[in-house]
Amino acid sequence: MSKSKVNSEMIGALDYLEKEKGIKKEVVIEALEQALESAYKQNYGDKNVEVEFNATTGNIKVYAVKTITDDEEKVAADSNQYMSLAEARKLPHGQGYDVDDQIREEVTPRNFGRIAAQTAKQVVMQRLREEERRIVYDKYKTYENEIITGEVSREDKRFTYVDLGDGVEGAMGFRDKMPNEHYRVHDRIQVYVSKVNDDRRGPQIYVSRTAPELLKRLFEREVPEIKDGTVLIENIAREAGDRAKVAVYSNDDNIDPVGTCVGPRGSRVQAIVNELDGENMDIVEYVKDPAKFIANALNPAEVLDVIFNDPVTIEREDGEEEQERSCTVVVPDDQLSLAIGKRGQNARLAARLTKYKIDIKSASEMEELQAQAETAEDQPATEDQPLVDENDQPADEE
């Protein structure tokens, strides 16, 4: 292949990358020059060289870069890096050189075009792969925290893979799969893009069907008032595939937030239930009064009273301290099992929704506990239980 043909192909490749892929010529030329310097050093051994690529003609020139010195010992020790001042001044136009100046001397080998062509091809292919990875990453990064529709493509021991288009797959781990769903190849499903990582092998995209945020996005899609901010979601507690509680409110007193989310004849919430393969949905109203909010969260059970305990400081797994809030909820005797729910699910979801630790007691049980407490207060002090005054100090005996 002739040198002119190689040069024209290089220029053509640079033009293609810039016009079709949006990769600037300057970026590729810089990478190409660096790669050619490395290729020259590997083949010819010189350490101090610079490569220049002419973006117009495609010509490539290699220059040895030497520092001028008047120390002959340095020249003798490393003639690739140093040139004596005397030798430099013998060169054409060399009378202006001085010590510590750098001199560039062309050392382009005759057969360097073949090496350059191979190197250029490798650089162009590498840049193409990098650009394709970047385009995919940028695209799916915008989908992070959003819902996207894909097609189940395959499965292994760790993940179910969902084809998202463009030859890109999202990985859905065991905890992100709905326990009541069984996925088959070619099934079309909606998934929540939980995380997009940039990796040298390509973007790593993780998707979920169990994330509470998936439910939030489905409500935003089905309920225009949530999308435009008229109705707001305060919190979501979810046991994916089984039951979820959603707390909603509105700053407009004329809007019923629960009714708005349910929709005419339950059409809006039913569409979400269908998408989640029958997952039951409790929509409750969020209010600032914690007692009322807790009562709403325990719906459909009736709540008679909410008794708050003093906050307790606990240490989290990460070593940070936080205030644990708790309360005792009193319900009618015939509502106790309803308030607790099957396997404690209703109480558990209500606790997550309100961020309170909830202890549920029946009215009769609460009356009995109060009676026991009153009896204990009325009992006289014994030797094991000395009298104390209002400041918890031993009282003086008469």
mmCIF file of C-alpha atoms in Angstrom:
data_model
loop_
_atom_site.group_PDB
_atom_site.id
_atom_site.type_symbol
_atom_site.label_atom_id
_atom_site.label_comp_id
_atom_site.label_asym_id
_atom_site.label_seq_id
_atom_site.Cartn_x
_atom_site.Cartn_y
_atom_site.Cartn_z
ATOM 1 C CA MET A 1 0.000 0.000 0.000
ATOM 2 C CA SER A 2 1.419 3.389 -1.016
ATOM 3 C CA LYS A 3 2.212 6.071 1.498
ATOM 4 C CA SER A 4 -0.287 8.504 -0.080
ATOM 5 C CA LYS A 5 -3.088 5.926 0.172
ATOM 6 C CA VAL A 6 -2.296 5.269 3.844
ATOM 7 C CA ASN A 7 -2.324 9.004 4.519
ATOM 8 C CA SER A 8 -5.648 9.516 2.737
ATOM 9 C CA GLU A 9 -7.215 6.634 4.669
ATOM 10 C CA MET A 10 -6.069 8.191 7.947
ATOM 11 C CA ILE A 11 -7.598 11.530 7.015
ATOM 12 C CA GLY A 12 -10.801 9.770 5.932
ATOM 13 C CA ALA A 13 -11.018 7.912 9.252
ATOM 14 C CA LEU A 14 -10.559 11.165 11.192
ATOM 15 C CA ASP A 15 -13.270 12.883 9.141
ATOM 16 C CA TYR A 16 -15.648 9.943 9.727
ATOM 17 C CA LEU A 17 -15.089 9.963 13.476
ATOM 18 C CA GLU A 18 -15.723 13.693 13.663
ATOM 19 C CA LYS A 19 -18.805 13.827 11.418
ATOM 20 C CA GLU A 20 -20.523 10.544 12.264
ATOM 21 C CA LYS A 21 -19.452 9.915 15.852
ATOM 22 C CA GLY A 22 -18.830 13.422 17.112
ATOM 23 C CA ILE A 23 -15.221 12.707 18.126
ATOM 24 C CA LYS A 24 -13.075 15.774 17.498
ATOM 25 C CA LYS A 25 -10.052 15.340 15.227
ATOM 26 C CA GLU A 26 -7.775 16.986 17.758
ATOM 27 C CA VAL A 27 -8.620 14.352 20.367
ATOM 28 C CA VAL A 28 -7.839 11.446 18.024
ATOM 29 C CA ILE A 29 -4.661 13.101 16.681
ATOM 30 C CA GLU A 30 -3.357 13.637 20.204
ATOM 31 C CA ALA A 31 -4.005 9.980 21.044
ATOM 32 C CA LEU A 32 -2.480 8.897 17.723
ATOM 33 C CA GLU A 33 0.699 10.890 18.306
ATOM 34 C CA GLN A 34 1.090 9.413 21.778
ATOM 35 C CA ALA A 35 0.550 5.900 20.416
ATOM 36 C CA LEU A 36 3.063 6.483 17.604
ATOM 37 C CA GLU A 37 5.656 7.724 20.097
ATOM 38 C CA SER A 38 5.227 4.515 22.084
ATOM 39 C CA ALA A 39 5.410 2.418 18.893
ATOM 40 C CA TYR A 40 8.610 4.181 17.801
ATOM 41 C CA LYS A 41 10.250 3.656 21.192
ATOM 42 C CA GLN A 42 9.332 -0.038 21.187
ATOM 43 C CA ASN A 43 10.769 -0.555 17.707
ATOM 44 C CA TYR A 44 13.760 1.795 17.731
ATOM 45 C CA GLY A 45 14.606 2.298 21.377
ATOM 46 C CA ASP A 46 15.006 6.088 21.438
ATOM 47 C CA LYS A 47 13.416 7.565 24.556
ATOM 48 C CA ASN A 48 13.166 11.260 23.724
ATOM 49 C CA VAL A 49 11.096 11.575 20.582
ATOM 50 C CA GLU A 50 8.086 13.565 19.465
ATOM 51 C CA VAL A 51 5.679 12.609 16.700
ATOM 52 C CA GLU A 52 3.837 15.147 14.574
ATOM 53 C CA PHE A 53 0.797 14.251 12.502
ATOM 54 C CA ASN A 54 -0.274 16.675 9.802
ATOM 55 C CA ALA A 55 -4.070 16.734 9.829
ATOM 56 C CA THR A 56 -4.190 18.129 6.299
ATOM 57 C CA THR A 57 -1.762 15.842 4.440
ATOM 58 C CA GLY A 58 -1.656 12.864 6.777
ATOM 59 C CA ASN A 59 2.149 12.986 6.852
ATOM 60 C CA ILE A 60 3.880 11.717 9.988
ATOM 61 C CA LYS A 61 7.285 12.902 11.170
ATOM 62 C CA VAL A 62 9.333 11.728 14.125
ATOM 63 C CA TYR A 63 11.734 14.098 15.864
ATOM 64 C CA ALA A 64 14.465 13.253 18.328
ATOM 65 C CA VAL A 65 14.479 15.842 21.106
ATOM 66 C CA LYS A 66 17.853 16.579 22.687
ATOM 67 C CA THR A 67 18.992 19.048 25.315
ATOM 68 C CA ILE A 68 22.071 21.117 24.483
ATOM 69 C CA THR A 69 24.853 20.956 27.071
ATOM 70 C CA ASP A 70 28.500 21.915 27.435
ATOM 71 C CA ASP A 71 29.095 18.853 29.643
ATOM 72 C CA GLU A 72 30.810 16.279 27.431
ATOM 73 C CA GLU A 73 30.345 13.572 30.065
ATOM 74 C CA LYS A 74 26.550 13.864 29.761
ATOM 75 C CA VAL A 75 26.804 13.559 25.982
ATOM 76 C CA ALA A 76 29.012 10.498 26.277
ATOM 77 C CA ALA A 77 26.681 8.888 28.819
ATOM 78 C CA ASP A 78 23.443 9.506 26.884
ATOM 79 C CA SER A 79 23.719 10.798 23.354
ATOM 80 C CA ASN A 80 19.983 10.178 22.806
ATOM 81 C CA GLN A 81 19.133 12.845 25.360
ATOM 82 C CA TYR A 82 22.030 15.309 25.074
ATOM 83 C CA MET A 83 23.923 17.106 22.287
ATOM 84 C CA SER A 84 27.048 19.115 22.825
ATOM 85 C CA LEU A 85 26.908 22.855 22.243
ATOM 86 C CA ALA A 86 29.693 22.551 19.683
ATOM 87 C CA GLU A 87 27.790 19.956 17.610
ATOM 88 C CA ALA A 88 24.577 22.001 17.790
ATOM 89 C CA ARG A 89 26.280 25.103 16.424
ATOM 90 C CA LYS A 90 27.578 23.119 13.430
ATOM 91 C CA LEU A 91 24.005 22.495 12.311
ATOM 92 C CA PRO A 92 22.349 24.785 9.744
ATOM 93 C CA HIS A 93 20.976 27.824 11.582
ATOM 94 C CA GLY A 94 22.607 26.486 14.740
ATOM 95 C CA GLN A 95 24.557 29.578 15.723
ATOM 96 C CA GLY A 96 21.695 30.784 17.909
ATOM 97 C CA TYR A 97 21.654 27.709 20.165
ATOM 98 C CA ASP A 98 22.777 27.916 23.776
ATOM 99 C CA VAL A 99 23.075 25.592 26.765
ATOM 100 C CA ASP A 100 19.749 24.087 27.973
ATOM 101 C CA ASP A 101 18.030 24.812 24.661
ATOM 102 C CA GLN A 102 16.236 21.877 23.066
ATOM 103 C CA ILE A 103 16.894 20.802 19.546
ATOM 104 C CA ARG A 104 14.570 18.707 17.366
ATOM 105 C CA GLU A 105 16.146 16.489 14.762
ATOM 106 C CA GLU A 106 14.006 14.518 12.314
ATOM 107 C CA VAL A 107 14.596 10.766 12.599
ATOM 108 C CA THR A 108 11.555 9.397 10.754
ATOM 109 C CA PRO A 109 12.392 5.832 9.605
ATOM 110 C CA ARG A 110 11.709 4.867 5.983
ATOM 111 C CA ASN A 111 9.334 2.068 6.918
ATOM 112 C CA PHE A 112 7.549 3.973 9.667
ATOM 113 C CA GLY A 113 4.406 4.314 7.494
ATOM 114 C CA ARG A 114 3.556 0.623 7.997
ATOM 115 C CA ILE A 115 3.886 0.950 11.780
ATOM 116 C CA ALA A 116 1.906 4.180 11.662
ATOM 117 C CA ALA A 117 -0.937 2.547 9.707
ATOM 118 C CA GLN A 118 -1.235 -0.320 12.184
ATOM 119 C CA THR A 119 -1.083 2.033 15.150
ATOM 120 C CA ALA A 120 -3.633 4.396 13.618
ATOM 121 C CA LYS A 121 -6.078 1.542 13.079
ATOM 122 C CA GLN A 122 -5.729 0.452 16.704
ATOM 123 C CA VAL A 123 -6.195 4.002 17.991
ATOM 124 C CA VAL A 124 -9.250 4.625 15.819
ATOM 125 C CA MET A 125 -10.882 1.348 16.893
ATOM 126 C CA GLN A 126 -10.134 2.079 20.534
ATOM 127 C CA ARG A 127 -11.599 5.571 20.265
ATOM 128 C CA LEU A 128 -14.668 4.151 18.533
ATOM 129 C CA ARG A 129 -15.234 1.668 21.347
ATOM 130 C CA GLU A 130 -14.693 4.346 23.983
ATOM 131 C CA GLU A 131 -17.112 6.685 22.230
ATOM 132 C CA GLU A 132 -19.756 3.986 21.867
ATOM 133 C CA ARG A 133 -19.429 3.214 25.579
ATOM 134 C CA ARG A 134 -19.680 6.916 26.406
ATOM 135 C CA ILE A 135 -22.797 7.382 24.251
ATOM 136 C CA VAL A 136 -24.508 4.396 25.877
ATOM 137 C CA TYR A 137 -23.473 5.529 29.372
ATOM 138 C CA ASP A 138 -24.677 9.115 28.794
ATOM 139 C CA LYS A 139 -27.991 7.864 27.399
ATOM 140 C CA TYR A 140 -28.792 5.467 30.225
ATOM 141 C CA LYS A 141 -27.460 7.793 32.907
ATOM 142 C CA THR A 142 -30.374 10.054 32.009
ATOM 143 C CA TYR A 143 -32.697 7.079 32.627
ATOM 144 C CA GLU A 144 -31.324 6.539 36.148
ATOM 145 C CA ASN A 145 -34.182 6.722 38.705
ATOM 146 C CA GLU A 146 -36.716 6.351 35.900
ATOM 147 C CA ILE A 147 -38.889 3.556 34.486
ATOM 148 C CA ILE A 148 -37.938 1.919 31.206
ATOM 149 C CA THR A 149 -39.516 -0.940 29.266
ATOM 150 C CA GLY A 150 -37.367 -3.885 28.262
ATOM 151 C CA GLU A 151 -37.496 -7.515 27.200
ATOM 152 C CA VAL A 152 -36.234 -10.423 29.285
ATOM 153 C CA SER A 153 -33.282 -11.821 27.340
ATOM 154 C CA ARG A 154 -31.535 -14.401 29.543
ATOM 155 C CA GLU A 155 -30.870 -15.516 33.090
ATOM 156 C CA ASP A 156 -27.975 -16.888 35.122
ATOM 157 C CA LYS A 157 -27.394 -17.724 38.779
ATOM 158 C CA ARG A 158 -26.935 -14.064 39.746
ATOM 159 C CA PHE A 159 -29.091 -11.966 37.448
ATOM 160 C CA THR A 160 -32.045 -11.840 35.124
ATOM 161 C CA TYR A 161 -30.994 -9.742 32.133
ATOM 162 C CA VAL A 162 -33.376 -7.315 30.460
ATOM 163 C CA ASP A 163 -32.704 -6.114 26.908
ATOM 164 C CA LEU A 164 -33.139 -2.335 26.978
ATOM 165 C CA GLY A 165 -32.383 -1.777 23.279
ATOM 166 C CA ASP A 166 -29.195 -0.655 21.497
ATOM 167 C CA GLY A 167 -27.657 -4.000 22.416
ATOM 168 C CA VAL A 168 -27.666 -2.929 26.077
ATOM 169 C CA GLU A 169 -28.778 -5.160 28.930
ATOM 170 C CA GLY A 170 -29.916 -4.254 32.429
ATOM 171 C CA ALA A 171 -29.078 -6.664 35.254
ATOM 172 C CA MET A 172 -31.830 -7.493 37.757
ATOM 173 C CA GLY A 173 -30.544 -9.177 40.903
ATOM 174 C CA PHE A 174 -32.425 -11.647 43.113
ATOM 175 C CA ARG A 175 -33.608 -8.955 45.561
ATOM 176 C CA ASP A 176 -34.843 -6.831 42.673
ATOM 177 C CA LYS A 177 -37.130 -9.556 41.312
ATOM 178 C CA MET A 178 -40.754 -9.724 42.432
ATOM 179 C CA PRO A 179 -41.269 -12.955 44.418
ATOM 180 C CA ASN A 180 -44.676 -13.493 42.794
ATOM 181 C CA GLU A 181 -43.359 -13.153 39.240
ATOM 182 C CA HIS A 182 -41.672 -15.702 36.992
ATOM 183 C CA TYR A 183 -39.806 -14.215 34.050
ATOM 184 C CA ARG A 184 -39.514 -15.920 30.697
ATOM 185 C CA VAL A 185 -37.365 -14.972 27.716
ATOM 186 C CA HIS A 186 -39.106 -12.374 25.500
ATOM 187 C CA ASP A 187 -41.409 -11.195 28.338
ATOM 188 C CA ARG A 188 -41.777 -7.410 28.149
ATOM 189 C CA ILE A 189 -41.566 -5.781 31.573
ATOM 190 C CA GLN A 190 -41.206 -2.327 33.044
ATOM 191 C CA VAL A 191 -38.190 -1.870 35.303
ATOM 192 C CA TYR A 192 -36.767 0.894 37.460
ATOM 193 C CA VAL A 193 -33.204 1.908 36.543
ATOM 194 C CA SER A 194 -31.627 1.987 39.996
ATOM 195 C CA LYS A 195 -27.967 2.509 39.109
ATOM 196 C CA VAL A 196 -25.735 3.130 36.062
ATOM 197 C CA ASN A 197 -22.000 2.591 36.528
ATOM 198 C CA ASP A 198 -19.273 3.504 34.058
ATOM 199 C CA ASP A 199 -16.946 0.540 33.545
ATOM 200 C CA ARG A 200 -14.086 -0.087 31.134
ATOM 201 C CA ARG A 201 -16.027 -3.103 29.830
ATOM 202 C CA GLY A 202 -18.977 -0.828 29.157
ATOM 203 C CA PRO A 203 -21.788 0.740 31.177
ATOM 204 C CA GLN A 204 -23.175 -1.508 33.924
ATOM 205 C CA ILE A 205 -26.928 -0.931 34.287
ATOM 206 C CA TYR A 206 -28.890 -2.295 37.246
ATOM 207 C CA VAL A 207 -32.675 -2.471 37.192
ATOM 208 C CA SER A 208 -35.334 -3.382 39.735
ATOM 209 C CA ARG A 209 -38.960 -4.436 40.034
ATOM 210 C CA THR A 210 -39.022 -4.209 43.840
ATOM 211 C CA ALA A 211 -37.741 -0.673 44.506
ATOM 212 C CA PRO A 212 -40.284 1.656 46.191
ATOM 213 C CA GLU A 213 -39.247 4.260 43.598
ATOM 214 C CA LEU A 214 -40.755 2.056 40.882
ATOM 215 C CA LEU A 215 -44.124 2.432 42.581
ATOM 216 C CA LYS A 216 -43.624 6.196 42.854
ATOM 217 C CA ARG A 217 -42.898 6.485 39.124
ATOM 218 C CA LEU A 218 -45.973 4.381 38.292
ATOM 219 C CA PHE A 219 -48.164 6.734 40.348
ATOM 220 C CA GLU A 220 -46.620 9.727 38.587
ATOM 221 C CA ARG A 221 -47.506 8.150 35.263
ATOM 222 C CA GLU A 222 -51.071 7.182 36.175
ATOM 223 C CA VAL A 223 -52.002 10.218 38.282
ATOM 224 C CA PRO A 224 -51.486 13.566 36.485
ATOM 225 C CA GLU A 225 -51.991 15.450 39.771
ATOM 226 C CA ILE A 226 -48.886 13.753 41.183
ATOM 227 C CA LYS A 227 -46.911 14.511 38.046
ATOM 228 C CA ASP A 228 -47.785 18.229 38.206
ATOM 229 C CA GLY A 229 -47.287 18.495 41.984
ATOM 230 C CA THR A 230 -50.915 19.039 43.011
ATOM 231 C CA VAL A 231 -50.760 15.801 44.999
ATOM 232 C CA LEU A 232 -47.495 14.790 46.654
ATOM 233 C CA ILE A 233 -46.172 11.446 47.857
ATOM 234 C CA GLU A 234 -44.764 11.701 51.389
ATOM 235 C CA ASN A 235 -43.491 8.149 51.745
ATOM 236 C CA ILE A 236 -43.849 4.598 50.444
ATOM 237 C CA ALA A 237 -43.552 1.331 52.364
ATOM 238 C CA ARG A 238 -43.551 -1.763 50.187
ATOM 239 C CA GLU A 239 -43.245 -5.517 50.387
ATOM 240 C CA ALA A 240 -42.949 -6.095 46.672
ATOM 241 C CA GLY A 241 -45.446 -8.447 45.087
ATOM 242 C CA ASP A 242 -47.649 -8.573 48.184
ATOM 243 C CA ARG A 243 -48.650 -5.211 49.663
ATOM 244 C CA ALA A 244 -47.675 -1.548 49.715
ATOM 245 C CA LYS A 245 -48.736 1.544 51.617
ATOM 246 C CA VAL A 246 -48.471 4.989 50.011
ATOM 247 C CA ALA A 247 -48.875 8.204 52.020
ATOM 248 C CA VAL A 248 -50.104 11.158 49.967
ATOM 249 C CA TYR A 249 -51.218 14.718 50.670
ATOM 250 C CA SER A 250 -52.133 17.942 48.924
ATOM 251 C CA ASN A 251 -51.573 21.584 49.809
ATOM 252 C CA ASP A 252 -54.893 22.383 48.133
ATOM 253 C CA ASP A 253 -57.767 21.911 50.617
ATOM 254 C CA ASN A 254 -60.153 21.336 47.715
ATOM 255 C CA ILE A 255 -58.253 18.244 46.580
ATOM 256 C CA ASP A 256 -58.864 14.791 48.069
ATOM 257 C CA PRO A 257 -55.389 13.227 47.668
ATOM 258 C CA VAL A 258 -56.499 9.652 48.364
ATOM 259 C CA GLY A 259 -59.495 9.804 46.039
ATOM 260 C CA THR A 260 -57.395 11.431 43.348
ATOM 261 C CA CYS A 261 -54.884 8.546 43.434
ATOM 262 C CA VAL A 262 -57.590 5.883 43.509
ATOM 263 C CA GLY A 263 -59.312 7.390 40.475
ATOM 264 C CA PRO A 264 -62.852 6.942 39.133
ATOM 265 C CA ARG A 265 -64.065 3.474 40.199
ATOM 266 C CA GLY A 266 -60.496 2.691 41.237
ATOM 267 C CA SER A 267 -59.199 2.850 37.665
ATOM 268 C CA ARG A 268 -55.923 4.611 38.425
ATOM 269 C CA VAL A 269 -54.763 2.428 41.281
ATOM 270 C CA GLN A 270 -56.008 -0.696 39.483
ATOM 271 C CA ALA A 271 -53.724 0.031 36.541
ATOM 272 C CA ILE A 272 -50.765 0.064 38.955
ATOM 273 C CA VAL A 273 -51.938 -3.122 40.693
ATOM 274 C CA ASN A 274 -52.164 -4.838 37.309
ATOM 275 C CA GLU A 275 -48.660 -3.716 36.342
ATOM 276 C CA LEU A 276 -47.322 -5.153 39.617
ATOM 277 C CA ASP A 277 -49.072 -8.471 39.100
ATOM 278 C CA GLY A 278 -51.731 -8.017 41.778
ATOM 279 C CA GLU A 279 -49.746 -6.276 44.517
ATOM 280 C CA ASN A 280 -52.288 -4.861 47.007
ATOM 281 C CA MET A 281 -52.227 -1.116 47.456
ATOM 282 C CA ASP A 282 -53.213 0.952 50.538
ATOM 283 C CA ILE A 283 -53.338 4.696 49.855
ATOM 284 C CA VAL A 284 -53.500 6.754 53.053
ATOM 285 C CA GLU A 285 -53.528 10.466 53.743
ATOM 286 C CA TYR A 286 -50.416 11.996 55.257
ATOM 287 C CA VAL A 287 -51.060 14.633 57.957
ATOM 288 C CA LYS A 288 -48.565 16.516 60.098
ATOM 289 C CA ASP A 289 -50.198 15.325 63.334
ATOM 290 C CA PRO A 290 -48.248 12.084 63.973
ATOM 291 C CA ALA A 291 -51.104 10.478 65.927
ATOM 292 C CA LYS A 292 -53.532 10.978 63.047
ATOM 293 C CA PHE A 293 -50.926 9.861 60.507
ATOM 294 C CA ILE A 294 -50.239 6.653 62.442
ATOM 295 C CA ALA A 295 -53.986 6.002 62.675
ATOM 296 C CA ASN A 296 -54.306 6.518 58.920
ATOM 297 C CA ALA A 297 -51.328 4.255 58.248
ATOM 298 C CA LEU A 298 -52.959 1.375 60.170
ATOM 299 C CA ASN A 299 -55.971 1.520 57.879
ATOM 300 C CA PRO A 300 -58.268 -0.432 57.584
ATOM 301 C CA ALA A 301 -58.133 -0.942 61.370
ATOM 302 C CA GLU A 302 -59.847 1.534 63.707
ATOM 303 C CA VAL A 303 -57.532 3.305 66.178
ATOM 304 C CA LEU A 304 -58.776 4.427 69.604
ATOM 305 C CA ASP A 305 -55.627 6.075 70.942
ATOM 306 C CA VAL A 306 -51.961 6.661 70.196
ATOM 307 C CA ILE A 307 -49.599 6.984 73.180
ATOM 308 C CA PHE A 308 -46.119 8.279 72.406
ATOM 309 C CA ASN A 309 -42.999 7.150 74.257
ATOM 310 C CA ASP A 310 -39.900 9.236 74.901
ATOM 311 C CA PRO A 311 -37.394 8.966 72.015
ATOM 312 C CA VAL A 312 -34.496 6.562 72.594
ATOM 313 C CA THR A 313 -30.997 7.131 71.214
ATOM 314 C CA ILE A 314 -29.746 4.077 69.322
ATOM 315 C CA GLU A 315 -26.589 3.356 67.338
ATOM 316 C CA ARG A 316 -26.968 2.448 63.685
ATOM 317 C CA GLU A 317 -24.867 -0.139 61.862
ATOM 318 C CA ASP A 318 -22.682 2.638 60.436
ATOM 319 C CA GLY A 319 -21.839 3.820 63.966
ATOM 320 C CA GLU A 320 -23.964 6.975 63.782
ATOM 321 C CA GLU A 321 -26.562 7.678 66.466
ATOM 322 C CA GLU A 322 -30.212 8.370 65.767
ATOM 323 C CA GLN A 323 -33.402 8.950 67.730
ATOM 324 C CA GLU A 324 -35.774 5.976 67.640
ATOM 325 C CA ARG A 325 -39.385 7.089 67.940
ATOM 326 C CA SER A 326 -41.978 4.678 69.303
ATOM 327 C CA CYS A 327 -45.598 4.597 70.347
ATOM 328 C CA THR A 328 -48.339 2.321 71.651
ATOM 329 C CA VAL A 329 -51.506 2.142 69.565
ATOM 330 C CA VAL A 330 -54.794 1.084 71.153
ATOM 331 C CA VAL A 331 -57.417 -0.581 68.960
ATOM 332 C CA PRO A 332 -60.797 -2.227 69.691
ATOM 333 C CA ASP A 333 -60.545 -5.877 70.732
ATOM 334 C CA ASP A 334 -62.174 -7.084 67.524
ATOM 335 C CA GLN A 335 -59.742 -4.988 65.438
ATOM 336 C CA LEU A 336 -56.486 -6.293 66.928
ATOM 337 C CA SER A 337 -55.747 -8.952 64.316
ATOM 338 C CA LEU A 338 -56.776 -6.557 61.536
ATOM 339 C CA ALA A 339 -54.421 -3.854 62.845
ATOM 340 C CA ILE A 340 -51.506 -6.281 63.119
ATOM 341 C CA GLY A 341 -52.278 -7.896 59.781
ATOM 342 C CA LYS A 342 -51.283 -11.224 58.311
ATOM 343 C CA ARG A 343 -47.849 -12.181 59.659
ATOM 344 C CA GLY A 344 -47.668 -8.677 61.156
ATOM 345 C CA GLN A 345 -47.584 -7.085 57.717
ATOM 346 C CA ASN A 346 -50.027 -4.217 58.328
ATOM 347 C CA ALA A 347 -48.204 -3.070 61.462
ATOM 348 C CA ARG A 348 -44.808 -3.533 59.822
ATOM 349 C CA LEU A 349 -45.674 -1.445 56.765
ATOM 350 C CA ALA A 350 -47.300 1.239 58.934
ATOM 351 C CA ALA A 351 -44.113 1.480 61.005
ATOM 352 C CA ARG A 352 -41.994 1.924 57.875
ATOM 353 C CA LEU A 353 -44.419 4.455 56.458
ATOM 354 C CA THR A 354 -44.567 6.630 59.586
ATOM 355 C CA LYS A 355 -40.991 5.932 60.790
ATOM 356 C CA TYR A 356 -42.331 5.040 64.247
ATOM 357 C CA LYS A 357 -41.840 1.781 66.110
ATOM 358 C CA ILE A 358 -45.437 0.713 66.761
ATOM 359 C CA ASP A 359 -46.688 -1.535 69.570
ATOM 360 C CA ILE A 360 -50.350 -2.461 69.058
ATOM 361 C CA LYS A 361 -52.565 -3.414 72.001
ATOM 362 C CA SER A 362 -56.274 -4.165 72.318
ATOM 363 C CA ALA A 363 -58.477 -1.896 74.448
ATOM 364 C CA SER A 364 -59.029 -4.609 77.085
ATOM 365 C CA GLU A 365 -55.305 -5.368 77.278
ATOM 366 C CA MET A 366 -54.560 -1.683 77.709
ATOM 367 C CA GLU A 367 -57.185 -1.367 80.475
ATOM 368 C CA GLU A 368 -55.639 -4.330 82.270
ATOM 369 C CA LEU A 369 -52.146 -2.831 82.043
ATOM 370 C CA GLN A 370 -53.418 0.499 83.368
ATOM 371 C CA ALA A 371 -55.208 -1.245 86.227
ATOM 372 C CA GLN A 372 -52.034 -3.117 87.150
ATOM 373 C CA ALA A 373 -50.080 0.131 87.091
ATOM 374 C CA GLU A 374 -52.628 1.831 89.369
ATOM 375 C CA THR A 375 -52.584 -1.121 91.759
ATOM 376 C CA ALA A 376 -48.783 -0.997 91.930
ATOM 377 C CA GLU A 377 -48.926 2.709 92.776
ATOM 378 C CA ASP A 378 -51.441 2.104 95.575
ATOM 379 C CA GLN A 379 -49.424 -0.679 97.246
ATOM 380 C CA PRO A 380 -47.451 0.398 100.418
ATOM 381 C CA ALA A 381 -43.669 0.315 100.245
ATOM 382 C CA THR A 382 -41.901 -2.836 101.488
ATOM 383 C CA GLU A 383 -38.359 -3.414 102.677
ATOM 384 C CA ASP A 384 -37.424 -4.143 99.092
ATOM 385 C CA GLN A 385 -39.274 -1.048 97.929
ATOM 386 C CA PRO A 386 -38.385 1.907 100.230
ATOM 387 C CA LEU A 387 -40.471 5.034 100.286
ATOM 388 C CA VAL A 388 -39.253 7.814 98.033
ATOM 389 C CA ASP A 389 -40.273 11.431 97.767
ATOM 390 C CA GLU A 390 -41.130 13.342 94.552
ATOM 391 C CA ASN A 391 -37.404 13.798 93.834
ATOM 392 C CA ASP A 392 -36.754 10.024 94.021
ATOM 393 C CA GLN A 393 -34.868 10.470 97.312
ATOM 394 C CA PRO A 394 -35.445 8.193 100.356
ATOM 395 C CA ALA A 395 -38.207 9.714 102.479
ATOM 396 C CA ASP A 396 -37.605 10.397 106.207
ATOM 397 C CA GLU A 397 -39.329 7.870 108.413
ATOM 398 C CA GLU A 398 -41.244 9.187 111.402
#
